[in-house]
Amino acid sequence: MEKNASSESWPLWEVFIRTRQGLNHKHAGSLHAADAQMAIENARDVYTRRNEGISIWVVESRHIHASAPDEAASFFDPANDKVYRYPTFYNLPDELKNI
Amino acid sequence: MSPFSTYIIHLADNALILGHRNSEWTGHGPILEQDIALSNIALDLIGQSRNLYQLAAERLNSLSPERKSITEDDLAYLRDSTEYKNFVLLEQDNGDWAKTILREFYFSHFQLLQYHGLLNRKDPGLAAISEKSIKEIRYHVKWSSEWVCRLGDGTLESHARMLNALDALNPWIPELFIAADYEKEAAESGLALDPSALYEDWLSMVNTVLANATLPLYPPEKKDAFSLSGKNGFHSEHLGYILAEMQFLQRAYPGCSW
Amino acid sequence: MIPEEKIFEDKIAREVRIEPRDWMPADYRKLLIRQMSQHAHSEIVGMLPEGNWITRAPSLRRKATLIAKVQDEAGHGLYLYSATETLGITREETIDQLHSGKAKYSSIFNYPTLTWADIGAIGWLVDGAAIMNQVPLCRASFGPYARAMVRICKEESFHQRQGFEILLTLSRGSEAQKHMCQDAINRWWWPSVMMFGPPDDASPHNQKSMQWKIKRFSNDELRQKFIDVCAEQVRVLGMKLPDDKMKWNEDEQHYDFGEINWTEFREVVNGNGPCNKERLEARKKAHAEGAWVREAAAAYAGKKNHSSNNQ
């Protein structure tokens, strides 16, 4: 049986927890586990010891794809000046109700 | 002491001694995540023992109101080995992770069936504790079963270690299903459960997992001689050391509050 | 200054958190890895002196709370190792550094827990000092560190209370219990005061860490705050802190205190404390004896993955 560092290392998982019915799952942290089932159980023991959750998602960290931080400006700034996407952009008379 | 009170203490001792053993792993687990997991199980078990000792103390106090009232800690900390009624299985040393897992696996399956049976017995106090505990035990069953599979069907080494664990613990299994006199009496009056009735279900649950784990099934081919009976106060030498450690402060400084 | 560095410094100045994939100076990364992993190791090694007393806790209630507390420390170590991993160093590597002696941990855990009162003193003084250190870290400039600290501080609040409650019970108990209580305070006081690290003028990392807003207060500031708080709290116990020079300074609005034995501090940090060897050996042993377990679970997961891919 070969014995090296990687044969005993467990992958890293990201943990998402729904704290209450009706809310989104939110990133809580990460942990190591050998498989998905274990990751869910570890998340239960590590991140919900104080009743912090009612549902858990886990995903192996290597499966997460992220936007690049150095592209943040071209990615997100263009949304800054699109004020017409907000309801307050439109001028309507006060007597108009239920709109 | 009435047979039923003794029976409650038997249940409490089981939970406490296994909780105590499991808690010896806290800080020494094979990986942080599993250290936390086993500590959680220890906490569940110690919580169960407290509920049960409190129930027993309540009964004992109501039966003899003239005596100074007994607490959960009196029951846990001031009885000696021969008065303890836990299974010999549970006081065995932790050994390696395989042995600890197998003990948890065997016992949690037993406890699940036992507490299910207690749900519709006559004592509402015990039924309430059972109902609360079953939620915890279901998780212990799942967690330990998964580990039995991982170790049994993991590497050559882990498989070999599981075989050793089976050898070490199988001799202590028959006790679980042999009713003590107090157990039988309390069962006949509708308060407790005769454990011999649980054997078939236990066997099929346990063996399903052992088969998946590519491990030999229970019972082992060779029947081991069996003589100890923890539930009757006839223990292995391990319990004395557990109690010496656990009860040290209460014994060294009698009558103090902590 | 390269443009990335300007953006970085600008973020620090504007209190914008730095996230793992953002550009950061190599020294910032290095300092964080050092401080965070040291912090994580302290949580893990810190489990040992207290874990020691789990099997001897004097009541079922104390036993349960102690297990929960030591378990929390495992959790805190885990949050911090995870946060450290976002900087590009695996938990395995970090732990190797602990085991090889390259990485340090809080020297307080190299002192022995001799009596039950030590569990109380650790909760009150050691966790008290830790909280004092950690609360400002919730605003640390590195996002994952700050978030881990928020979670830790929330959970830690019960630790100090359970410690104080243990001491309070002892202080109201028998003569032997009172003596046990004072003795533990005597032994844990100075090491706790040292927990804030060397004085500011002798602390090489302090300044850089403050400049980058990882730390918000200097070692000496936090130490003074801790001493002021404890000097008041000890009265509730009817006990004394072992410092003859301690007295209220009206002008400064602080407590004066006696000289700290920095030689002892350096000796313990450098591995010559009463329990350094045992602590590290215990960690190494748990890790080594767990290797076959981790390996088996990894092998099993590999098999299951393989068979589900073939279906």
PDB file of N, CA and C in Angstrom, chain C residues 31-78:
ATOM      1  N   LEU C  31       2.458  37.663   6.364  1.00  0.00           N
ATOM      2  CA  LEU C  31       2.112  38.054   7.732  1.00  0.00           C
ATOM      3  C   LEU C  31       0.782  37.427   8.154  1.00  0.00           C
ATOM      4  N   LEU C  32      -0.161  37.433   7.216  1.00  0.00           N
ATOM      5  CA  LEU C  32      -1.466  36.832   7.513  1.00  0.00           C
ATOM      6  C   LEU C  32      -1.349  35.344   7.775  1.00  0.00           C
ATOM      7  N   ILE C  33      -0.621  34.663   6.883  1.00  0.00           N
ATOM      8  CA  ILE C  33      -0.471  33.212   7.051  1.00  0.00           C
ATOM      9  C   ILE C  33       0.149  32.928   8.413  1.00  0.00           C
ATOM     10  N   ARG C  34       1.162  33.730   8.745  1.00  0.00           N
ATOM     11  CA  ARG C  34       1.832  33.529  10.016  1.00  0.00           C
ATOM     12  C   ARG C  34       0.867  33.738  11.187  1.00  0.00           C
ATOM     13  N   GLN C  35       0.172  34.858  11.177  1.00  0.00           N
ATOM     14  CA  GLN C  35      -0.692  35.179  12.307  1.00  0.00           C
ATOM     15  C   GLN C  35      -1.913  34.246  12.377  1.00  0.00           C
ATOM     16  N   MET C  36      -2.535  33.973  11.232  1.00  0.00           N
ATOM     17  CA  MET C  36      -3.751  33.152  11.240  1.00  0.00           C
ATOM     18  C   MET C  36      -3.451  31.703  11.584  1.00  0.00           C
ATOM     19  N   SER C  37      -2.360  31.174  11.032  1.00  0.00           N
ATOM     20  CA  SER C  37      -2.078  29.767  11.327  1.00  0.00           C
ATOM     21  C   SER C  37      -1.641  29.628  12.790  1.00  0.00           C
ATOM     22  N   GLN C  38      -0.916  30.611  13.272  1.00  0.00           N
ATOM     23  CA  GLN C  38      -0.528  30.600  14.682  1.00  0.00           C
ATOM     24  C   GLN C  38      -1.771  30.632  15.571  1.00  0.00           C
ATOM     25  N   HIS C  39      -2.725  31.403  15.139  1.00  0.00           N
ATOM     26  CA  HIS C  39      -3.988  31.507  15.849  1.00  0.00           C
ATOM     27  C   HIS C  39      -4.731  30.160  15.824  1.00  0.00           C
ATOM     28  N   ALA C  40      -4.746  29.537  14.646  1.00  0.00           N
ATOM     29  CA  ALA C  40      -5.409  28.230  14.503  1.00  0.00           C
ATOM     30  C   ALA C  40      -4.716  27.184  15.380  1.00  0.00           C
ATOM     31  N   HIS C  41      -3.397  27.165  15.329  1.00  0.00           N
ATOM     32  CA  HIS C  41      -2.661  26.190  16.140  1.00  0.00           C
ATOM     33  C   HIS C  41      -2.964  26.388  17.621  1.00  0.00           C
ATOM     34  N   SER C  42      -3.088  27.651  18.034  1.00  0.00           N
ATOM     35  CA  SER C  42      -3.356  27.924  19.438  1.00  0.00           C
ATOM     36  C   SER C  42      -4.689  27.324  19.868  1.00  0.00           C
ATOM     37  N   GLU C  43      -5.670  27.410  18.980  1.00  0.00           N
ATOM     38  CA  GLU C  43      -6.973  26.822  19.308  1.00  0.00           C
ATOM     39  C   GLU C  43      -6.841  25.315  19.490  1.00  0.00           C
ATOM     40  N   ILE C  44      -6.090  24.701  18.600  1.00  0.00           N
ATOM     41  CA  ILE C  44      -5.993  23.239  18.602  1.00  0.00           C
ATOM     42  C   ILE C  44      -5.147  22.737  19.772  1.00  0.00           C
ATOM     43  N   VAL C  45      -4.007  23.361  19.971  1.00  0.00           N
ATOM     44  CA  VAL C  45      -3.180  22.959  21.111  1.00  0.00           C
ATOM     45  C   VAL C  45      -3.917  23.306  22.408  1.00  0.00           C
ATOM     46  N   GLY C  46      -4.667  24.400  22.360  1.00  0.00           N
ATOM     47  CA  GLY C  46      -5.426  24.825  23.537  1.00  0.00           C
ATOM     48  C   GLY C  46      -6.476  23.819  23.982  1.00  0.00           C
ATOM     49  N   MET C  47      -6.843  22.899  23.102  1.00  0.00           N
ATOM     50  CA  MET C  47      -7.804  21.865  23.494  1.00  0.00           C
ATOM     51  C   MET C  47      -7.204  20.921  24.537  1.00  0.00           C
ATOM     52  N   LEU C  48      -5.867  20.803  24.519  1.00  0.00           N
ATOM     53  CA  LEU C  48      -5.242  19.753  25.327  1.00  0.00           C
ATOM     54  C   LEU C  48      -5.273  20.008  26.834  1.00  0.00           C
ATOM     55  N   PRO C  49      -4.798  21.188  27.291  1.00  0.00           N
ATOM     56  CA  PRO C  49      -4.804  21.383  28.745  1.00  0.00           C
ATOM     57  C   PRO C  49      -6.203  21.282  29.356  1.00  0.00           C
ATOM     58  N   GLU C  50      -7.217  21.705  28.636  1.00  0.00           N
ATOM     59  CA  GLU C  50      -8.567  21.620  29.185  1.00  0.00           C
ATOM     60  C   GLU C  50      -9.169  20.237  28.974  1.00  0.00           C
ATOM     61  N   GLY C  51      -8.887  19.661  27.793  1.00  0.00           N
ATOM     62  CA  GLY C  51      -9.409  18.339  27.477  1.00  0.00           C
ATOM     63  C   GLY C  51      -9.008  17.338  28.550  1.00  0.00           C
ATOM     64  N   ASN C  52      -7.811  17.557  29.040  1.00  0.00           N
ATOM     65  CA  ASN C  52      -7.282  16.890  30.220  1.00  0.00           C
ATOM     66  C   ASN C  52      -8.278  16.630  31.344  1.00  0.00           C
ATOM     67  N   TRP C  53      -9.186  17.581  31.563  1.00  0.00           N
ATOM     68  CA  TRP C  53     -10.095  17.523  32.704  1.00  0.00           C
ATOM     69  C   TRP C  53     -11.496  17.060  32.345  1.00  0.00           C
ATOM     70  N   ILE C  54     -11.734  16.750  31.076  1.00  0.00           N
ATOM     71  CA  ILE C  54     -13.079  16.314  30.681  1.00  0.00           C
ATOM     72  C   ILE C  54     -13.470  15.071  31.469  1.00  0.00           C
ATOM     73  N   THR C  55     -12.554  14.111  31.541  1.00  0.00           N
ATOM     74  CA  THR C  55     -12.894  12.854  32.220  1.00  0.00           C
ATOM     75  C   THR C  55     -12.932  13.003  33.735  1.00  0.00           C
ATOM     76  N   ARG C  56     -12.428  14.136  34.240  1.00  0.00           N
ATOM     77  CA  ARG C  56     -12.428  14.332  35.689  1.00  0.00           C
ATOM     78  C   ARG C  56     -13.359  15.457  36.148  1.00  0.00           C
ATOM     79  N   ALA C  57     -14.138  16.002  35.242  1.00  0.00           N
ATOM     80  CA  ALA C  57     -15.031  17.108  35.615  1.00  0.00           C
ATOM     81  C   ALA C  57     -15.932  16.666  36.766  1.00  0.00           C
ATOM     82  N   PRO C  58     -16.143  17.544  37.755  1.00  0.00           N
ATOM     83  CA  PRO C  58     -16.764  17.108  39.006  1.00  0.00           C
ATOM     84  C   PRO C  58     -18.290  16.986  38.998  1.00  0.00           C
ATOM     85  N   SER C  59     -18.950  17.356  37.934  1.00  0.00           N
ATOM     86  CA  SER C  59     -20.398  17.118  37.868  1.00  0.00           C
ATOM     87  C   SER C  59     -20.757  16.898  36.401  1.00  0.00           C
ATOM     88  N   LEU C  60     -21.933  16.347  36.172  1.00  0.00           N
ATOM     89  CA  LEU C  60     -22.331  16.069  34.788  1.00  0.00           C
ATOM     90  C   LEU C  60     -22.510  17.368  34.009  1.00  0.00           C
ATOM     91  N   ARG C  61     -23.022  18.378  34.697  1.00  0.00           N
ATOM     92  CA  ARG C  61     -23.199  19.674  34.025  1.00  0.00           C
ATOM     93  C   ARG C  61     -21.843  20.239  33.601  1.00  0.00           C
ATOM     94  N   ARG C  62     -20.864  20.170  34.506  1.00  0.00           N
ATOM     95  CA  ARG C  62     -19.522  20.670  34.174  1.00  0.00           C
ATOM     96  C   ARG C  62     -18.888  19.859  33.048  1.00  0.00           C
ATOM     97  N   LYS C  63     -19.150  18.560  33.090  1.00  0.00           N
ATOM     98  CA  LYS C  63     -18.577  17.685  32.067  1.00  0.00           C
ATOM     99  C   LYS C  63     -19.109  18.082  30.691  1.00  0.00           C
ATOM    100  N   ALA C  64     -20.426  18.266  30.611  1.00  0.00           N
ATOM    101  CA  ALA C  64     -21.036  18.611  29.324  1.00  0.00           C
ATOM    102  C   ALA C  64     -20.533  19.971  28.838  1.00  0.00           C
ATOM    103  N   THR C  65     -20.475  20.960  29.731  1.00  0.00           N
ATOM    104  CA  THR C  65     -20.046  22.279  29.261  1.00  0.00           C
ATOM    105  C   THR C  65     -18.579  22.259  28.846  1.00  0.00           C
ATOM    106  N   LEU C  66     -17.772  21.484  29.545  1.00  0.00           N
ATOM    107  CA  LEU C  66     -16.355  21.435  29.183  1.00  0.00           C
ATOM    108  C   LEU C  66     -16.156  20.769  27.824  1.00  0.00           C
ATOM    109  N   ILE C  67     -16.882  19.683  27.580  1.00  0.00           N
ATOM    110  CA  ILE C  67     -16.774  19.052  26.258  1.00  0.00           C
ATOM    111  C   ILE C  67     -17.189  20.053  25.182  1.00  0.00           C
ATOM    112  N   ALA C  68     -18.302  20.746  25.428  1.00  0.00           N
ATOM    113  CA  ALA C  68     -18.794  21.703  24.430  1.00  0.00           C
ATOM    114  C   ALA C  68     -17.769  22.808  24.193  1.00  0.00           C
ATOM    115  N   LYS C  69     -17.095  23.211  25.242  1.00  0.00           N
ATOM    116  CA  LYS C  69     -16.121  24.283  25.110  1.00  0.00           C
ATOM    117  C   LYS C  69     -14.892  23.808  24.315  1.00  0.00           C
ATOM    118  N   VAL C  70     -14.377  22.656  24.688  1.00  0.00           N
ATOM    119  CA  VAL C  70     -13.195  22.151  23.986  1.00  0.00           C
ATOM    120  C   VAL C  70     -13.552  21.861  22.524  1.00  0.00           C
ATOM    121  N   GLN C  71     -14.766  21.380  22.320  1.00  0.00           N
ATOM    122  CA  GLN C  71     -15.230  21.131  20.955  1.00  0.00           C
ATOM    123  C   GLN C  71     -15.305  22.434  20.162  1.00  0.00           C
ATOM    124  N   ASP C  72     -15.764  23.487  20.793  1.00  0.00           N
ATOM    125  CA  ASP C  72     -15.779  24.799  20.136  1.00  0.00           C
ATOM    126  C   ASP C  72     -14.387  25.192  19.676  1.00  0.00           C
ATOM    127  N   GLU C  73     -13.397  24.891  20.523  1.00  0.00           N
ATOM    128  CA  GLU C  73     -12.029  25.252  20.167  1.00  0.00           C
ATOM    129  C   GLU C  73     -11.597  24.505  18.906  1.00  0.00           C
ATOM    130  N   ALA C  74     -11.997  23.250  18.799  1.00  0.00           N
ATOM    131  CA  ALA C  74     -11.714  22.509  17.565  1.00  0.00           C
ATOM    132  C   ALA C  74     -12.367  23.232  16.396  1.00  0.00           C
ATOM    133  N   GLY C  75     -13.609  23.655  16.589  1.00  0.00           N
ATOM    134  CA  GLY C  75     -14.323  24.390  15.544  1.00  0.00           C
ATOM    135  C   GLY C  75     -13.591  25.673  15.178  1.00  0.00           C
ATOM    136  N   HIS C  76     -13.120  26.391  16.178  1.00  0.00           N
ATOM    137  CA  HIS C  76     -12.439  27.652  15.912  1.00  0.00           C
ATOM    138  C   HIS C  76     -11.131  27.422  15.156  1.00  0.00           C
ATOM    139  N   GLY C  77     -10.417  26.380  15.550  1.00  0.00           N
ATOM    140  CA  GLY C  77      -9.213  26.021  14.812  1.00  0.00           C
ATOM    141  C   GLY C  77      -9.560  25.746  13.358  1.00  0.00           C
ATOM    142  N   LEU C  78     -10.657  25.028  13.179  1.00  0.00           N
ATOM    143  CA  LEU C  78     -11.074  24.678  11.825  1.00  0.00           C
ATOM    144  C   LEU C  78     -11.439  25.921  11.009  1.00  0.00           C
TER     145      LEU C  78
END
